[in-house]
Short mmCIF file of C-alpha atoms and ligand atoms in Angstrom, two decimals:
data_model
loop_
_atom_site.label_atom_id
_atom_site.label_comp_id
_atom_site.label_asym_id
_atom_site.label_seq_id
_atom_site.Cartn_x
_atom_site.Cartn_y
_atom_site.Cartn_z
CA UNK A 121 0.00 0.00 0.00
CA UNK A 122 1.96 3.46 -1.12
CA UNK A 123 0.77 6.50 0.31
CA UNK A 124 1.88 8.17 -3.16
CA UNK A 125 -0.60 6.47 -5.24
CA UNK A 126 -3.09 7.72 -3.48
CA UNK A 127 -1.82 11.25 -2.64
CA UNK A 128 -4.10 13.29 -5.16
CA UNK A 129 -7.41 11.67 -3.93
CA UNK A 130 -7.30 9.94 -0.26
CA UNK A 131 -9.81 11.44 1.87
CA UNK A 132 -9.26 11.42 5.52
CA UNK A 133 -12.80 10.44 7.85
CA UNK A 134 -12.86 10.82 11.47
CA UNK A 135 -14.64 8.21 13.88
CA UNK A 136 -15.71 9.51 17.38
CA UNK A 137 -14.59 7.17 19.63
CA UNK A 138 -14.55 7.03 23.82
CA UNK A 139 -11.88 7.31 26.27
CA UNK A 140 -8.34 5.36 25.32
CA UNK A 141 -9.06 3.16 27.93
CA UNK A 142 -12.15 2.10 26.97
CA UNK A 143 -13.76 -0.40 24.27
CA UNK A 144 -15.11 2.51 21.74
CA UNK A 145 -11.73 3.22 20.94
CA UNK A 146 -11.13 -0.24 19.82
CA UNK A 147 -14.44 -0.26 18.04
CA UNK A 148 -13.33 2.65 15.85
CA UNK A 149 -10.02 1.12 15.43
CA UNK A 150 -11.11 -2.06 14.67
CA UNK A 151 -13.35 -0.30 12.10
CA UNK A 152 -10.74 1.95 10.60
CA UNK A 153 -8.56 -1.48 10.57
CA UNK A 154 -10.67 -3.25 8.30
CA UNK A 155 -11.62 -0.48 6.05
CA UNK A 156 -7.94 -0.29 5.18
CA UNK A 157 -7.49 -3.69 4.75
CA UNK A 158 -9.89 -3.70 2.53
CA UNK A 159 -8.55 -0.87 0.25
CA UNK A 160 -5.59 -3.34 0.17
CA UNK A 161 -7.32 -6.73 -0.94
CA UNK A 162 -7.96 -7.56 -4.17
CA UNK A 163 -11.73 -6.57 -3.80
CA UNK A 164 -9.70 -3.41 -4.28
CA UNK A 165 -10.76 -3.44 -7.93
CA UNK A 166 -14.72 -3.40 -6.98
CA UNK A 167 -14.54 -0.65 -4.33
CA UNK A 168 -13.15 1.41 -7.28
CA UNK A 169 -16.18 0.90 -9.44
CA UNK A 170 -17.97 2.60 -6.71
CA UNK A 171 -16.43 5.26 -6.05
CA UNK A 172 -12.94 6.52 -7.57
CA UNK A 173 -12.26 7.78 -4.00
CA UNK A 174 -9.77 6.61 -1.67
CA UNK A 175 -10.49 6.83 2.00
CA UNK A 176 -8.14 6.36 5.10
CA UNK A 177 -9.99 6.64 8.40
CA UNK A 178 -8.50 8.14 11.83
CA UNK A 179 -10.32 7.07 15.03
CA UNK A 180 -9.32 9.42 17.88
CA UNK A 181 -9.99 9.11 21.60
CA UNK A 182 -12.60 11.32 22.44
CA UNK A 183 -15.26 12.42 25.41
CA UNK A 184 -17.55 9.90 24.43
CA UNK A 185 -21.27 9.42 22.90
CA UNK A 186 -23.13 12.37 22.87
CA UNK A 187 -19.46 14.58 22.12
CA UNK A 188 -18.91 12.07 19.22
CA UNK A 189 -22.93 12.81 17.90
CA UNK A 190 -22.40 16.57 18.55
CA UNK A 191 -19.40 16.46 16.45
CA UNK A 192 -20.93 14.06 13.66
CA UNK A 193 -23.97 16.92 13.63
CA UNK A 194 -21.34 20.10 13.62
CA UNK A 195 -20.07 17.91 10.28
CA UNK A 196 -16.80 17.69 12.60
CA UNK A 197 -16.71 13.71 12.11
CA UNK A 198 -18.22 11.48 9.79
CA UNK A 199 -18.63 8.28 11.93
CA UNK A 200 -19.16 7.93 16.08
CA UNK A 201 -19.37 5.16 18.34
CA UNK A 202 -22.69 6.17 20.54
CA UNK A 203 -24.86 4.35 22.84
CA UNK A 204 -28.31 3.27 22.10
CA UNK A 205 -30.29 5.48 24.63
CA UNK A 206 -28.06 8.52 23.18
CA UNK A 207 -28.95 7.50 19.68
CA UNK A 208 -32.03 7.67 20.60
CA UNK A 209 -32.54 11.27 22.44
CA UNK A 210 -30.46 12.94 19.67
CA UNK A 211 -32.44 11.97 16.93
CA UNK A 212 -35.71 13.14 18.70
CA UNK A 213 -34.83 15.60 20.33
CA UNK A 214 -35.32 14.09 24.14
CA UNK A 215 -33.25 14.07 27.49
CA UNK A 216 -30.20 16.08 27.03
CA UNK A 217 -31.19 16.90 23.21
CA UNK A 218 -34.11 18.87 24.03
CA UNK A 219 -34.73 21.51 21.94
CA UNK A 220 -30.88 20.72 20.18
CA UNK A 221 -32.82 17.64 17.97
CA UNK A 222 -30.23 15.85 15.31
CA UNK A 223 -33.05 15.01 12.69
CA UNK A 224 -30.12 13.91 10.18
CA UNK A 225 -28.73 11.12 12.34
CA UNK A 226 -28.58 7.86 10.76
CA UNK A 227 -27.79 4.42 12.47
CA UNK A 228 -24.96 2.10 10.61
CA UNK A 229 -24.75 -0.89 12.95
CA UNK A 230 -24.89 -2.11 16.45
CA UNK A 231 -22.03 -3.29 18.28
CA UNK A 232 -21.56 -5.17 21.52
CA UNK A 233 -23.70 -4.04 24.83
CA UNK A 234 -22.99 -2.46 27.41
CA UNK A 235 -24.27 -2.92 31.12
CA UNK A 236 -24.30 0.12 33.14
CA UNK A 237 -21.89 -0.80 35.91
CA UNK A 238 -21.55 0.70 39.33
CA UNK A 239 -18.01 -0.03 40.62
CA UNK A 240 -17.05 0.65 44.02
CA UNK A 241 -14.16 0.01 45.87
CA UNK A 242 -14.29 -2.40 49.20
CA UNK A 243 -13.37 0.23 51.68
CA UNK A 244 -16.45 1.96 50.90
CA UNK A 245 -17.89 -0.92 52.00
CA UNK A 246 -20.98 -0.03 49.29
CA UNK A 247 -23.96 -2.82 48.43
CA UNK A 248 -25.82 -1.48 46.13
CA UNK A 249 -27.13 2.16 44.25
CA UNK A 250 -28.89 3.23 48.00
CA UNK A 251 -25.51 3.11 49.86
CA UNK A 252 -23.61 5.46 47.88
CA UNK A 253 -25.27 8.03 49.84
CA UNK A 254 -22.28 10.14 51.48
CA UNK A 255 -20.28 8.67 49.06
CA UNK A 256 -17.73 10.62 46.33
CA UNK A 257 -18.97 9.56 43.06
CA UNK A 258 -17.61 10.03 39.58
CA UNK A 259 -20.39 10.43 36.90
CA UNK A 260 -17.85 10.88 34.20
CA UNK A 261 -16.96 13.78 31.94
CA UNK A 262 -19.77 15.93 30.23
CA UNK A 263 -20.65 14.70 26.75
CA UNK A 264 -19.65 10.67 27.72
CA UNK A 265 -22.66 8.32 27.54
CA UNK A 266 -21.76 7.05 30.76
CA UNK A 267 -22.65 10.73 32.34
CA UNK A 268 -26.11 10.71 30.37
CA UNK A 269 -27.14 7.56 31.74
CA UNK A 270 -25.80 8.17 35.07
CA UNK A 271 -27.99 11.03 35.34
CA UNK A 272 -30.89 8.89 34.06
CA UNK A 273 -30.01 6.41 36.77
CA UNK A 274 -30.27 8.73 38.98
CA UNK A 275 -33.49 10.67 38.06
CA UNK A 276 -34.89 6.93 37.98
CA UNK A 277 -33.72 6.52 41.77
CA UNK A 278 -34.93 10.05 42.99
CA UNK A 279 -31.49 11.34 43.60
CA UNK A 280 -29.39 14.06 42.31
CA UNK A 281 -25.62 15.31 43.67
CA UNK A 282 -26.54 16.14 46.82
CA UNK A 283 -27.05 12.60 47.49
CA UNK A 284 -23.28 11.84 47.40
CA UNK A 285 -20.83 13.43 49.72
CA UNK A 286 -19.40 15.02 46.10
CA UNK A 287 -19.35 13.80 42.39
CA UNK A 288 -16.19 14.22 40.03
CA UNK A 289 -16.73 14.52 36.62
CA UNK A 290 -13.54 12.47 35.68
CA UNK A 291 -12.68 10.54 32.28
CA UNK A 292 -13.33 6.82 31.89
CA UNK A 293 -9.72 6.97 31.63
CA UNK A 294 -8.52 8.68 34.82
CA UNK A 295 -11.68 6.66 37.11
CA UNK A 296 -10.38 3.78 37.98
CA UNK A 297 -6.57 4.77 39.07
CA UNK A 298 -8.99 7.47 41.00
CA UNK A 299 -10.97 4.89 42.65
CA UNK A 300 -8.13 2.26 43.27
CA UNK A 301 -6.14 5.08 45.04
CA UNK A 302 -9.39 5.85 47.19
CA UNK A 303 -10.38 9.36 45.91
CA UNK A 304 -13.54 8.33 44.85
CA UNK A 305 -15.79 5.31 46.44
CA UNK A 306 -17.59 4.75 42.94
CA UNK A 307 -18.11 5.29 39.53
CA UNK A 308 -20.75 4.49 37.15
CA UNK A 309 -20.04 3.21 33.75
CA UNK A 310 -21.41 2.12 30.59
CA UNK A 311 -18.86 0.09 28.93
CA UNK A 312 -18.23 -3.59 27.09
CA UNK A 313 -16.85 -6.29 28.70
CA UNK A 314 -14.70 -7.82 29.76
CA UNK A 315 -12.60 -5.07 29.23
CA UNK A 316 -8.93 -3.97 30.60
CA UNK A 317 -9.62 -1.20 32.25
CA UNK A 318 -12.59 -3.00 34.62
CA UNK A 319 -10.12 -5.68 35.21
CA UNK A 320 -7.73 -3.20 36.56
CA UNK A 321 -10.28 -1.88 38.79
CA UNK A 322 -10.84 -5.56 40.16
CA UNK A 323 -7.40 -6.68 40.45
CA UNK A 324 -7.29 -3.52 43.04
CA UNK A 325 -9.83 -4.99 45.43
CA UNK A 326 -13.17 -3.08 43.28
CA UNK A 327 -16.31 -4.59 42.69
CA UNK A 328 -19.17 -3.73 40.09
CA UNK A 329 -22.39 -3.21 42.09
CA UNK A 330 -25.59 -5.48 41.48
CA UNK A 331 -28.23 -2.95 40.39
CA UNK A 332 -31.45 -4.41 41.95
CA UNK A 333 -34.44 -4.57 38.72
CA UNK A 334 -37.31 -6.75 39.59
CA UNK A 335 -40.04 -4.29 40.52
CA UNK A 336 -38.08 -1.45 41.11
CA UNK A 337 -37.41 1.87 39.07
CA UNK A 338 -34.90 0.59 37.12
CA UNK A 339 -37.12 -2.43 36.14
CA UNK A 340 -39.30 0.72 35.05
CA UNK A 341 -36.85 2.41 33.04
CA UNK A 342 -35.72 -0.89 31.01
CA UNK A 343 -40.00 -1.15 30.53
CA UNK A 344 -40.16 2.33 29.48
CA UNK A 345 -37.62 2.57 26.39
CA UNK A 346 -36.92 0.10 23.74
CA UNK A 347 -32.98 1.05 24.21
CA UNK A 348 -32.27 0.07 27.75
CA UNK A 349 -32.28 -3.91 28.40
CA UNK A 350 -31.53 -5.80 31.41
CA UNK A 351 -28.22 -6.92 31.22
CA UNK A 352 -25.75 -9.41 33.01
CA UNK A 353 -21.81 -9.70 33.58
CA UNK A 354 -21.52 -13.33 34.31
CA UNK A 355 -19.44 -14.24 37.11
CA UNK A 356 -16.13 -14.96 36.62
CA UNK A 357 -15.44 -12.43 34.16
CA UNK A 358 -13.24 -9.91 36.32
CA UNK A 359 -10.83 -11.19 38.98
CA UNK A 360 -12.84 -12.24 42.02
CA UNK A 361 -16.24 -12.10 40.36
CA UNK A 362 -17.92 -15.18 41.92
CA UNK A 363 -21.23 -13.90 40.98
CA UNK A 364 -23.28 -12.81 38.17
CA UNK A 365 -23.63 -9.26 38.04
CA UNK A 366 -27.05 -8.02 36.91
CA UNK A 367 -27.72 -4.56 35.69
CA UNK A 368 -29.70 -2.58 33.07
CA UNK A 369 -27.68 -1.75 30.09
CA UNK A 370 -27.96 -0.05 26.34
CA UNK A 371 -26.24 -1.19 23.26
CA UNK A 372 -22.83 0.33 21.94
CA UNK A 373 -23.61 1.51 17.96
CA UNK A 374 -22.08 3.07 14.99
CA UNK A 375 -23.77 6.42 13.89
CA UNK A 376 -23.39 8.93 10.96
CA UNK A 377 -25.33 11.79 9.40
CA UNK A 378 -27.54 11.81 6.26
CA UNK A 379 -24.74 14.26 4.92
CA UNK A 380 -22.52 11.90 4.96
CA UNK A 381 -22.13 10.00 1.55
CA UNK A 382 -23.71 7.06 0.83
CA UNK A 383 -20.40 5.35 -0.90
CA UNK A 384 -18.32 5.84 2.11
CA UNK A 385 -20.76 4.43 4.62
CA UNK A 386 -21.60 1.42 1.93
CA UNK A 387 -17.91 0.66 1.98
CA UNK A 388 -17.31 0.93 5.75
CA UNK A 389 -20.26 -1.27 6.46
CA UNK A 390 -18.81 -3.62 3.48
CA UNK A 391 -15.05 -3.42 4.88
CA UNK A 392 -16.66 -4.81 8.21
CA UNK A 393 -19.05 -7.30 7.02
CA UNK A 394 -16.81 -8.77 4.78
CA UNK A 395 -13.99 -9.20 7.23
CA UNK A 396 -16.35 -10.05 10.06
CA UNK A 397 -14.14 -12.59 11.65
CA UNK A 398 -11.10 -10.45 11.46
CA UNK A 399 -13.60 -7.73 13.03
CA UNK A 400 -14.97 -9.93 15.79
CA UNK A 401 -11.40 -11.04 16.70
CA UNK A 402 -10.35 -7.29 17.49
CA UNK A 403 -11.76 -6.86 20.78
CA UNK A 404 -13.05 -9.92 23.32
CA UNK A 405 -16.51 -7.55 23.42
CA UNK A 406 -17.15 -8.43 19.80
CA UNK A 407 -16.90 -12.09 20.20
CA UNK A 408 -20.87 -12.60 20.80
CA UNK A 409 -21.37 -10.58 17.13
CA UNK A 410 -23.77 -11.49 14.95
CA UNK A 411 -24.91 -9.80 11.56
CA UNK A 412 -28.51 -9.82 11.93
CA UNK A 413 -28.76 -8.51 15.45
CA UNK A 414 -26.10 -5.57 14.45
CA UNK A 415 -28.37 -4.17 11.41
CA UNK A 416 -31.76 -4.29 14.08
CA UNK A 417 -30.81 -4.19 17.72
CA UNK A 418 -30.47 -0.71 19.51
CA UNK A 419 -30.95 1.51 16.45
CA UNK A 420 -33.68 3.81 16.48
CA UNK A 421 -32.13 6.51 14.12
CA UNK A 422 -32.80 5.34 10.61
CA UNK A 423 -30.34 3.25 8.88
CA UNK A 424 -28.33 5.20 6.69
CA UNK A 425 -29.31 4.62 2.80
CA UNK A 426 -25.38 3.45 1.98
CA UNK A 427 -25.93 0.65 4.64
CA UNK A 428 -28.63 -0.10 3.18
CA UNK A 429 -27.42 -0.60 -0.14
CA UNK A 430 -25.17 -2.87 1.45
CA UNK A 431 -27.26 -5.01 3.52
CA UNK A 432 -29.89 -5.42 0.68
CA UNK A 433 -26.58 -6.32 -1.66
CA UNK A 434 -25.80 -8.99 1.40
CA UNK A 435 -29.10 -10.44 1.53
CA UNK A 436 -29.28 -9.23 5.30
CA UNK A 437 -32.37 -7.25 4.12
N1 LIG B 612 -20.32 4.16 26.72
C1 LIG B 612 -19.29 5.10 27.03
C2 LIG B 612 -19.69 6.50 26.63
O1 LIG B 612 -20.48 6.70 25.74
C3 LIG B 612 -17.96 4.77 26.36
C4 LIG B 612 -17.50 3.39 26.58
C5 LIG B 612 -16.21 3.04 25.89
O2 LIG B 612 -15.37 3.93 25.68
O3 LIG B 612 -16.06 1.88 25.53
O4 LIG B 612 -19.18 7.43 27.19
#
């Protein structure tokens, strides 16, 4: 692959990613990954007849879902990783995009889910969502999903700050060295597992809370919205998990905006489905993949017509 063949027409796409830490940024590396391989194989010769273009992608860490949708809206990126419940408030207008409403977003795929985790760390001694009262709490940077749904969490339980003895608004990054060093008792967190970071956070003594569902609010906020879903961590996937974790959770996905072209999300939606093993192999998260559920669960933008094209192409549709 020479850079100087492609010099005169390469055209650079961002995807919105999370926190370096986290499992976006391996999403929109993974993604960026098999775009390029494709551009390389010898289906190089079809991707020409549909478009004479030549793309390379760049997947920067970033603050996270509703940052990466801003910033797909502001025509700043052309892809984001964004979770399902985010998807969903952008693209009417709801929550946190009240009166801001991102008509124009358009859903590519789904990726892996992610449970909403409340980790705590033992010397906090901290059960469950109720005893984090008096507690320092991270709810994660503004713009991150994990903040969004934090808040909704909370809303959901009938608390806000004051509850806690004080929140920080750290990275998903910076949260668990913060909690492992004891200056914060918890931190909620909407990410894929199992994941590195988590198993940091175990290997230092942390646990991720059991959020109680049967009956109780958050029971009513996975009955009240098609993009939350109860959700489980099964035990024995972070050191010293000897039980299953249960939890409500939302599904990671890949968003873009109708002004985005319809070649360049056909071929990134191609590049991936056509190296779907590769893809799958690129984070432990992706493992559970499978086609069908990517092009229906957790999207409630609509799908962008260049996916589309693709899954029709694909008999998926
Ligand atoms: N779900 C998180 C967010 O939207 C990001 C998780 C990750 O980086 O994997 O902020």
């Amino acid at each position: 692959f020479s850079f100087g063949s492609i010099a005169k027409s390469a055209e650079f796409f961002t995807i919105g990613t999370g926190g370096p830490t986290g499992v976006y940024f391996q999403t929109g590396n993974a993604i960026c990954k098999m775009l390029h391989k494709y551009a390389t194989s010898s289906e190089h010769g079809r991707s020409k007849s549909v478009t004479d273009k030549q793309y390379r992608c760049t997947a920067p860490s970033t603050g996270g879902s509703n940052y990466n949708i801003g910033q797909i809206a502001a025509g700043e990126f052309q892809f984001g990783v964004a979770q399902s419940d985010w998807q969903f408030h952008a693209v009417n207008g709801s929550s946190k995009w009240e009166g801001k409403k991102f008509g124009n977003l358009r859903a590519v795929f789904s990726v892996h889910n992610e449970p909403f985790q409340i980790w705590a760390r033992k010397k906090a001694k901290v059960k469950d969502f109720k005893g984090l009262k008096g507690k320092t709490v991270n709810i994660g940077n503004p713009g991150s999903g994990q903040r969004g749904t934090m808040e909704e969490l909370m809303k959901a339980m009938g608390v806000d700050n004051s509850y806690f003895k004080g929140v920080t608004e750290l990275t998903s990054s910076e949260q668990v060295k913060a909690l492992c060093d004891g200056k914060i008792d918890a931190f909620g967190y909407s990410v894929g597992f199992p994941n590195g970071a988590m198993e940091q956070a175990a290997t230092c003594g942390a646990k991720a809370l059991p959020i109680n569902l049967t009956g109780g609010p958050v029971q009513g906020l996975i009955d009240g919205a098609d993009y939350y879903a109860a959700a489980t961590i099964p035990a024995g996937t972070y050191t010293g998990q000897k039980k299953d974790v249960t939890t409500f959770g939302v599904k990671a996905t890949v968003v873009t905006s109708n002004a985005v072209e319809a070649d360049l999300v056909y071929l990134v939606v191609k590049a991936v489905f056509e190296n779907f093993d590769d893809f799958r192999k690129q984070h432990p998260a992706f493992a559970p993949l499978k086609k069908e559920d990517m092009i229906a669960d957790g999207l409630s933008a609509p799908l962008h017509e260049g996916a589309i094209r693709y899954y029709k192409e694909a008999g998926l549709m």
